[in-house]
Amino acid sequence: MDATRPLDALNVSRNKRILVELKNGRQFIGLLRSFDIHINIVLEDAEEHVEGELKRKLGVVFLRGDTIILISPA
Amino acid sequence: MDATRPLDALNVSRNKRILVELKNGRQFIGLLRSFDIHINIVLEDAEEHVEGELKRKLGVVFLRGDTIILISPA
Amino acid sequence: MDATRPLDALNVSRNKRILVELKNGRQFIGLLRSFDIHINIVLEDAEEHVEGELKRKLGVVFLRGDTIILISPA
Amino acid sequence: MDATRPLDALNVSRNKRILVELKNGRQFIGLLRSFDIHINIVLEDAEEHVEGELKRKLGVVFLRGDTIILISPA
Amino acid sequence: MDATRPLDALNVSRNKRILVELKNGRQFIGLLRSFDIHINIVLEDAEEHVEGELKRKLGVVFLRGDTIILISPA
Amino acid sequence: MDATRPLDALNVSRNKRILVELKNGRQFIGLLRSFDIHINIVLEDAEEHVEGELKRKLGVVFLRGDTIILISPA
Amino acid sequence: MDATRPLDALNVSRNKRILVELKNGRQFIGLLRSFDIHINIVLEDAEEHVEGELKRKLGVVFLRGDTIILISPA
């Protein structure tokens, strides 16, 4: 288990619902479809939430890695 | 499908209409003509929208990748 | 056409008038003389515009790529 | 001891509870499961704290390295 | 002429007076003595100007490239 | 002495008390245990100070290099 | 002289008194002891000045290059 790397944790969440929070405070929830070493993320069935409320549905969304603060199972 | 990478999702949107949101809150909608690994984007028939309203038409526009937060089909 | 890359779109604008918008909101219009992979840009006959009004004429101007948000034909 | 490097100190905290503080002032406490050279961090049993109060429980959380200011045993 | 690169334009200004504007709005005018690929700049007989007024004389000044927005003949 | 490099100065401070100031104005004082080329720093017996007053004791603390402004013997 | 590079100008100032200004407006004056390609700087007999007034004496100080705007002989 000591050998795990942070990207392994993302890999476990592939095709599962995750929460992604951005530096500007925005929150996206969706199915993790893919990611890369820059932490660029593609979500499917993505929704943007503001203070716990659904703001809009986006379908597929590409999030640029350098805007991301945290990722967690939703 | 597990093997897909974030840039593959952009490739699927080539020549389709996409929404691009920048760090400063601006929104651009246009035909995705090209992109690269820095997420530099070229749109055709591009329009800038502010709070859902058309602000201006730009034709071809080059958007520098490091200003981009998200990309989604329009 | 699918093979085009974002820098190809800039190349098409070489020696044509372009609009360059910076992260701080400033706008420059001029003849695109050269650019590089960092999106450093050199304009000739460059003018700075503020809210559509000519602010000053600069002649040749070098714009550092990391300050640029968008580039579009003028 | 002179040969130690900063990442060695993180390695000592593996599977122990740590405090992670982000550039935007947020604090996370959890079990350090993994990290990499970018200081990307994965915590388990993670909690977000605001001014010493528990704000929410997150379970597993991936924190992007470039948002982190400090890491310390909790 | 199509083959010129942005740094070639800086090279033409070597030993000539240039204006350098920084991200924080400050302006420096001086003789361009040297530059490198990071756009680090050394000016001689440099002056800082604020809103068109001479603020101070600096002699030789090294300006770190990542603080620079634009460079233009003075 | 001309051959010294900045990291040599940090090396001289190893196992001595240093002051580290961050971009957000926070100050940490502690024993310099290790550092690397990114200026990531590990302090032992670390204390955070605010305007000269002790704010909290942290024990071991890892400080990410890109948040640091200055380092000086304490 | 055309061959000089920006770092050569810093080299000329080695062991001489220089002024270093940071992005946050702070000013340091001291003997330039060493620097590297990141423009990390070590000063000796360093003083911090605020609006021309001596604020504090620091002795040796390491300044991280990415916080620096300009360097000039003091």
XYZ file of C-alpha atoms in Angstrom:
518
model
C 0.000 0.000 0.000
C 3.014 2.258 0.638
C 3.703 2.219 -3.069
C 0.434 3.872 -4.069
C 0.679 7.218 -5.802
C -1.908 10.005 -5.893
C -2.931 9.216 -9.469
C -3.722 5.625 -8.404
C -6.431 7.054 -6.158
C -7.933 8.849 -9.143
C -7.768 5.640 -11.144
C -9.888 3.856 -8.532
C -12.571 6.518 -9.098
C -12.714 6.014 -12.858
C -16.337 5.626 -14.015
C -17.537 6.575 -10.527
C -19.094 9.841 -9.418
C -16.634 12.410 -8.085
C -16.687 15.934 -6.728
C -14.191 18.395 -8.253
C -13.597 21.779 -6.588
C -11.882 24.596 -8.465
C -9.683 27.438 -7.224
C -12.507 29.915 -7.835
C -14.819 27.965 -5.503
C -16.924 26.258 -8.164
C -17.975 22.626 -7.659
C -18.583 19.997 -10.334
C -20.027 16.528 -9.777
C -19.950 13.838 -12.465
C -18.684 10.483 -13.652
C -14.864 10.485 -13.910
C -14.183 9.439 -17.472
C -10.494 10.282 -17.832
C -7.600 12.254 -16.370
C -3.921 12.807 -17.102
C -0.749 13.742 -15.222
C -1.664 17.445 -15.343
C -4.890 16.463 -13.521
C -6.906 17.554 -16.543
C -10.259 15.840 -15.905
C -13.160 14.780 -18.115
C -16.517 14.236 -16.389
C -19.680 12.793 -17.895
C -23.208 13.644 -16.708
C -21.548 16.622 -15.063
C -23.421 19.121 -12.932
C -22.222 22.397 -11.490
C -23.279 22.993 -7.894
C -23.213 26.269 -5.961
C -23.520 26.045 -2.206
C -25.088 22.588 -2.443
C -27.654 23.623 -5.082
C -27.645 22.354 -8.659
C -26.745 25.318 -10.887
C -26.633 23.684 -14.336
C -26.174 20.375 -16.148
C -23.224 20.223 -18.552
C -23.099 16.670 -19.906
C -19.454 16.048 -20.803
C -17.037 18.617 -19.377
C -13.282 19.013 -19.660
C -11.730 20.718 -16.599
C -8.184 22.077 -16.939
C -5.975 20.629 -14.212
C -4.352 23.821 -13.022
C -7.727 25.192 -11.873
C -8.447 22.228 -9.571
C -8.008 22.229 -5.795
C -9.504 18.899 -4.731
C -11.143 15.747 -6.005
C -13.182 13.384 -3.839
C -15.737 10.597 -4.365
C -19.225 12.165 -4.548
C -13.081 3.201 -22.606
C -10.815 3.145 -19.534
C -7.916 4.050 -21.747
C -9.372 7.361 -22.868
C -7.457 10.495 -21.991
C -8.837 14.005 -21.505
C -7.568 15.192 -24.896
C -9.524 12.364 -26.568
C -12.693 14.006 -25.297
C -11.652 17.248 -26.968
C -10.910 15.374 -30.170
C -14.484 14.062 -30.252
C -15.667 17.694 -30.222
C -13.554 18.751 -33.197
C -15.680 20.645 -35.734
C -18.572 20.717 -33.248
C -19.809 23.667 -31.211
C -18.269 23.984 -27.771
C -18.461 26.294 -24.788
C -15.146 27.562 -23.383
C -15.071 29.335 -20.004
C -12.062 31.387 -18.950
C -10.596 32.093 -15.497
C -11.907 35.663 -15.666
C -15.483 34.406 -16.147
C -15.775 35.081 -19.878
C -17.577 32.552 -22.084
C -16.891 31.751 -25.731
C -19.008 29.532 -27.972
C -17.820 28.351 -31.366
C -16.760 25.505 -33.629
C -13.698 23.711 -32.221
C -11.181 23.859 -35.037
C -7.983 22.820 -33.263
C -6.291 22.416 -29.882
C -2.914 21.304 -28.544
C -1.475 19.785 -25.369
C -1.391 23.209 -23.672
C -5.170 23.361 -24.317
C -4.627 26.318 -26.628
C -7.910 26.394 -28.578
C -8.959 27.793 -31.946
C -12.683 28.396 -32.450
C -14.463 29.377 -35.675
C -17.721 31.343 -35.806
C -16.886 32.281 -32.229
C -19.157 34.405 -30.069
C -18.492 35.868 -26.652
C -21.411 35.556 -24.241
C -21.914 37.415 -20.963
C -24.540 36.028 -18.598
C -26.243 34.161 -21.423
C -26.353 37.209 -23.743
C -24.383 37.503 -26.982
C -21.741 40.204 -26.424
C -19.848 40.123 -29.738
C -19.001 37.933 -32.734
C -15.316 37.223 -33.266
C -15.068 34.834 -36.225
C -11.850 32.889 -35.702
C -10.395 33.195 -32.204
C -7.283 31.748 -30.594
C -7.657 31.212 -26.819
C -4.495 30.665 -24.780
C -4.772 27.429 -22.818
C -3.648 28.704 -19.439
C -6.661 31.048 -19.252
C -9.203 28.230 -19.686
C -11.207 26.619 -16.860
C -13.644 24.340 -18.693
C -14.708 23.137 -22.100
C -18.069 21.497 -22.812
C -20.232 20.757 -25.857
C -22.488 23.770 -26.534
C -8.383 20.256 -41.853
C -8.542 17.995 -38.788
C -4.768 18.090 -38.619
C -4.559 21.833 -38.036
C -3.054 23.011 -34.795
C -3.727 26.279 -32.976
C -0.431 27.817 -34.093
C -1.420 27.162 -37.725
C -4.309 29.569 -37.204
C -1.853 32.220 -36.033
C 0.339 31.538 -39.043
C -2.583 32.317 -41.368
C -2.806 35.749 -39.720
C 0.841 36.616 -40.289
C 1.176 40.084 -41.832
C -2.545 40.666 -41.279
C -4.185 42.863 -38.638
C -5.093 41.102 -35.436
C -6.635 41.930 -32.087
C -4.751 40.771 -28.980
C -6.445 40.907 -25.566
C -4.416 40.655 -22.378
C -5.301 39.228 -18.955
C -5.500 42.760 -17.535
C -8.178 43.709 -20.092
C -5.955 45.739 -22.415
C -6.448 45.436 -26.182
C -3.814 45.799 -28.895
C -4.468 45.903 -32.642
C -1.674 45.614 -35.195
C -0.015 43.689 -37.985
C 1.098 40.235 -36.759
C 4.783 40.125 -37.595
C 5.914 37.080 -35.626
C 5.034 34.689 -32.809
C 6.559 31.657 -31.105
C 5.384 28.588 -29.193
C 5.074 30.623 -25.975
C 2.613 32.853 -27.902
C 5.033 35.750 -27.558
C 3.756 38.152 -30.245
C 5.314 41.004 -32.214
C 2.910 43.506 -33.766
C 3.743 46.328 -36.185
C 1.739 49.544 -36.492
C 0.328 48.575 -33.107
C -2.340 50.587 -31.324
C -3.679 50.179 -27.809
C -7.450 50.497 -27.544
C -9.520 51.035 -24.399
C -13.258 50.374 -24.673
C -13.129 50.766 -28.440
C -11.204 54.081 -28.329
C -7.630 54.498 -29.565
C -5.455 55.116 -26.492
C -1.983 55.324 -28.075
C 0.116 54.272 -31.065
C 3.100 52.070 -30.286
C 4.668 51.144 -33.645
C 6.411 47.818 -33.060
C 5.424 46.076 -29.840
C 6.507 42.803 -28.260
C 3.779 41.196 -26.113
C 4.817 38.448 -23.686
C 2.766 35.328 -24.324
C 1.771 34.549 -20.759
C -0.187 37.817 -20.528
C -2.396 37.010 -23.530
C -5.981 35.707 -23.344
C -7.125 35.777 -26.955
C -6.064 36.603 -30.485
C -8.498 37.230 -33.337
C -8.407 38.829 -36.806
C -9.107 42.576 -36.444
C 20.536 13.145 8.862
C 22.044 15.904 6.667
C 21.118 13.865 3.623
C 17.381 13.969 4.251
C 15.245 15.667 1.655
C 11.855 17.314 2.158
C 9.978 14.395 0.581
C 11.591 12.055 3.122
C 9.756 13.968 5.831
C 6.473 13.342 4.027
C 7.361 9.683 3.707
C 7.713 9.394 7.485
C 4.111 10.655 7.790
C 2.687 8.025 5.433
C -0.360 6.356 7.014
C -0.293 8.916 9.837
C -2.633 11.845 10.382
C -1.460 15.104 8.860
C -2.680 18.669 8.539
C -2.630 20.192 5.041
C -3.167 23.943 4.603
C -4.029 25.395 1.197
C -3.236 28.789 -0.340
C -6.875 29.842 0.085
C -6.694 29.222 3.841
C -8.570 25.919 3.932
C -7.357 23.150 6.243
C -7.633 19.391 5.721
C -6.797 16.706 8.264
C -6.525 13.044 7.317
C -4.403 9.943 6.941
C -1.598 10.521 4.416
C -2.046 7.750 1.898
C 0.190 8.905 -0.947
C 2.037 11.871 -2.443
C 4.265 12.582 -5.434
C 7.002 15.019 -6.429
C 4.418 17.701 -7.300
C 3.214 17.380 -3.668
C -0.126 16.080 -4.927
C -1.571 14.457 -1.792
C -4.187 11.775 -1.150
C -5.744 11.719 2.310
C -8.074 9.087 3.760
C -10.680 9.768 6.451
C -10.209 13.398 5.490
C -11.984 16.255 7.237
C -12.076 19.917 6.300
C -11.692 22.276 9.250
C -12.463 25.995 9.353
C -11.012 27.967 12.261
C -10.594 24.781 14.299
C -14.183 23.571 13.675
C -15.030 20.474 11.622
C -16.729 21.696 8.431
C -17.258 18.412 6.559
C -16.044 14.834 6.214
C -14.713 13.881 2.777
C -13.423 10.301 3.058
C -10.721 10.001 0.408
C -9.559 13.315 -1.028
C -7.006 14.194 -3.698
C -5.388 17.623 -3.147
C -3.490 19.181 -6.068
C 0.038 20.049 -5.014
C 0.185 23.570 -6.341
C -2.589 24.664 -3.959
C -0.703 23.543 -0.833
C 1.210 25.844 1.517
C 2.169 23.552 4.393
C 1.942 20.013 5.679
C 2.452 19.028 9.305
C 1.676 16.021 11.556
C -1.843 16.487 13.007
C 10.440 38.487 -43.238
C 7.969 35.691 -42.521
C 10.710 33.785 -40.800
C 11.284 36.375 -38.089
C 10.643 35.349 -34.518
C 9.630 37.596 -31.613
C 13.135 37.584 -30.110
C 14.505 38.874 -33.428
C 12.448 42.009 -32.877
C 14.105 42.469 -29.484
C 17.501 41.946 -31.064
C 16.873 44.842 -33.444
C 16.342 47.071 -30.390
C 19.637 46.169 -28.762
C 21.507 49.294 -27.667
C 18.460 51.388 -28.491
C 16.003 52.989 -26.087
C 12.976 50.873 -25.259
C 9.882 51.066 -23.089
C 9.167 48.085 -20.818
C 5.787 47.784 -19.063
C 5.308 45.430 -16.146
C 2.239 43.496 -14.989
C 1.883 45.855 -12.019
C 1.609 48.858 -14.357
C 5.133 50.212 -13.858
C 7.032 51.588 -16.858
C 10.791 51.571 -17.431
C 12.638 53.338 -20.241
C 16.295 52.651 -21.015
C 18.915 51.328 -23.392
C 18.355 47.608 -24.078
C 21.646 46.003 -23.185
C 20.693 42.322 -23.118
C 17.814 39.846 -22.913
C 17.340 36.079 -22.855
C 14.663 33.537 -23.799
C 12.822 34.146 -20.505
C 12.593 37.812 -21.595
C 14.769 38.785 -18.644
C 15.921 42.279 -19.646
C 18.880 44.481 -18.704
C 18.485 48.213 -19.331
C 21.165 50.895 -19.023
C 20.441 54.544 -18.197
C 17.095 53.254 -17.006
C 14.335 55.509 -15.711
C 11.064 54.557 -14.068
C 8.094 56.585 -15.283
C 4.668 56.894 -13.649
C 1.874 58.317 -15.803
C 4.380 59.943 -18.134
C 6.411 61.563 -15.330
C 9.973 60.577 -14.442
C 9.841 58.860 -11.020
C 13.487 57.858 -10.540
C 16.736 57.099 -12.357
C 18.117 53.599 -11.838
C 21.215 53.331 -14.049
C 21.544 49.631 -14.858
C 18.449 47.568 -14.043
C 17.679 43.875 -14.396
C 13.957 43.165 -14.983
C 12.726 39.597 -14.473
C 10.967 38.388 -17.594
C 7.846 36.976 -15.989
C 6.848 40.440 -14.746
C 6.866 41.987 -18.230
C 3.776 42.640 -20.356
C 5.150 44.583 -23.319
C 8.305 45.997 -24.847
C 8.345 48.737 -27.483
C 10.875 51.214 -28.930
C 10.827 54.398 -26.783
C 33.593 32.629 -2.705
C 32.466 33.797 -6.155
C 31.465 30.245 -6.924
C 28.842 30.032 -4.202
C 25.291 29.450 -5.285
C 22.108 30.412 -3.438
C 21.456 26.840 -2.294
C 24.910 26.791 -0.670
C 23.700 29.536 1.634
C 20.749 27.357 2.647
C 23.104 24.456 3.221
C 25.093 26.512 5.721
C 21.854 26.984 7.696
C 21.074 23.283 7.917
C 20.237 22.302 11.494
C 20.210 25.975 12.496
C 17.198 28.151 13.235
C 15.846 30.054 10.277
C 13.023 32.446 9.497
C 10.848 31.620 6.477
C 8.394 34.213 5.110
C 5.599 33.205 2.762
C 3.886 35.124 -0.047
C 0.773 35.487 2.116
C 2.778 37.250 4.836
C 3.014 34.337 7.268
C 6.276 33.734 9.156
C 7.695 30.416 10.325
C 10.731 29.950 12.565
C 12.351 26.563 13.080
C 15.348 24.303 12.643
C 16.144 23.820 8.939
C 16.133 20.071 8.486
C 16.084 19.748 4.695
C 15.391 21.559 1.426
C 15.487 20.799 -2.285
C 15.959 22.666 -5.578
C 12.294 23.775 -5.558
C 13.058 25.407 -2.169
C 10.632 23.013 -0.502
C 11.637 23.294 3.155
C 11.237 21.052 6.205
C 11.526 22.732 9.594
C 11.653 21.066 13.007
C 10.439 22.674 16.241
C 8.605 25.069 13.961
C 6.572 27.993 15.216
C 4.299 30.317 13.295
C 4.661 33.980 14.233
C 2.275 36.826 13.433
C 3.619 40.362 13.842
C 6.353 39.120 16.152
C 3.978 37.112 18.390
C 3.998 33.313 18.621
C 0.772 32.066 17.008
C 1.193 28.296 17.250
C 3.759 25.510 17.542
C 3.802 22.995 14.687
C 6.681 20.577 15.379
C 7.773 19.313 11.979
C 6.424 21.315 9.040
C 6.826 20.939 5.295
C 6.601 24.261 3.418
C 6.054 24.146 -0.353
C 8.772 26.128 -2.113
C 6.570 28.164 -4.428
C 4.910 29.882 -1.453
C 8.210 31.188 -0.029
C 9.520 34.739 -0.406
C 12.577 34.797 1.837
C 14.689 32.712 4.166
C 17.083 34.159 6.735
C 18.914 32.957 9.869
C 16.621 33.496 12.893
C 29.069 43.806 -25.880
C 26.195 42.483 -27.994
C 26.887 39.041 -26.614
C 26.140 39.960 -23.017
C 23.261 38.193 -21.366
C 21.125 39.427 -18.462
C 22.867 37.154 -15.958
C 26.214 38.700 -16.945
C 24.910 41.996 -15.584
C 24.158 40.310 -12.266
C 27.620 38.788 -12.252
C 29.170 42.260 -12.491
C 27.303 43.170 -9.296
C 28.630 40.225 -7.314
C 29.960 41.373 -3.937
C 28.561 44.845 -4.564
C 25.500 46.441 -2.984
C 22.276 45.953 -4.904
C 18.622 46.853 -4.573
C 16.100 44.020 -5.025
C 12.379 44.807 -5.409
C 9.749 42.113 -4.948
C 6.323 41.677 -6.554
C 4.674 42.622 -3.257
C 6.489 45.982 -3.237
C 9.121 45.142 -0.629
C 12.679 46.394 -1.123
C 15.901 44.734 0.037
C 19.388 46.245 -0.118
C 22.503 44.182 0.475
C 25.722 42.701 -0.857
C 25.023 40.302 -3.737
C 26.668 37.085 -2.671
C 25.201 34.612 -5.179
C 22.420 33.998 -7.679
C 21.299 31.252 -10.039
C 19.357 30.916 -13.305
C 16.040 31.104 -11.435
C 17.239 34.504 -10.143
C 17.258 33.125 -6.603
C 19.420 35.668 -4.785
C 21.505 35.608 -1.600
C 22.312 38.965 -0.032
C 24.662 39.662 2.883
C 24.298 42.591 5.283
C 20.753 42.803 3.946
C 18.296 45.473 5.011
C 14.593 45.737 4.229
C 13.463 49.245 3.316
C 9.903 50.571 3.199
C 9.365 53.855 1.363
C 13.028 54.747 1.730
C 13.144 54.017 5.484
C 15.121 51.155 7.027
C 12.592 48.622 8.346
C 14.888 45.857 9.625
C 18.341 44.319 9.279
C 18.409 40.679 8.187
C 22.073 39.729 7.779
C 22.125 36.956 5.190
C 18.880 36.559 3.255
C 17.798 34.151 0.535
C 15.202 35.637 -1.855
C 13.269 33.241 -4.096
C 13.622 34.297 -7.719
C 9.980 34.131 -8.720
C 9.105 36.900 -6.245
C 11.581 39.387 -7.764
C 10.666 42.223 -10.140
C 13.916 44.155 -10.491
C 17.533 44.273 -9.415
C 19.727 47.365 -9.640
C 23.027 48.597 -8.145
C 22.277 50.354 -4.803
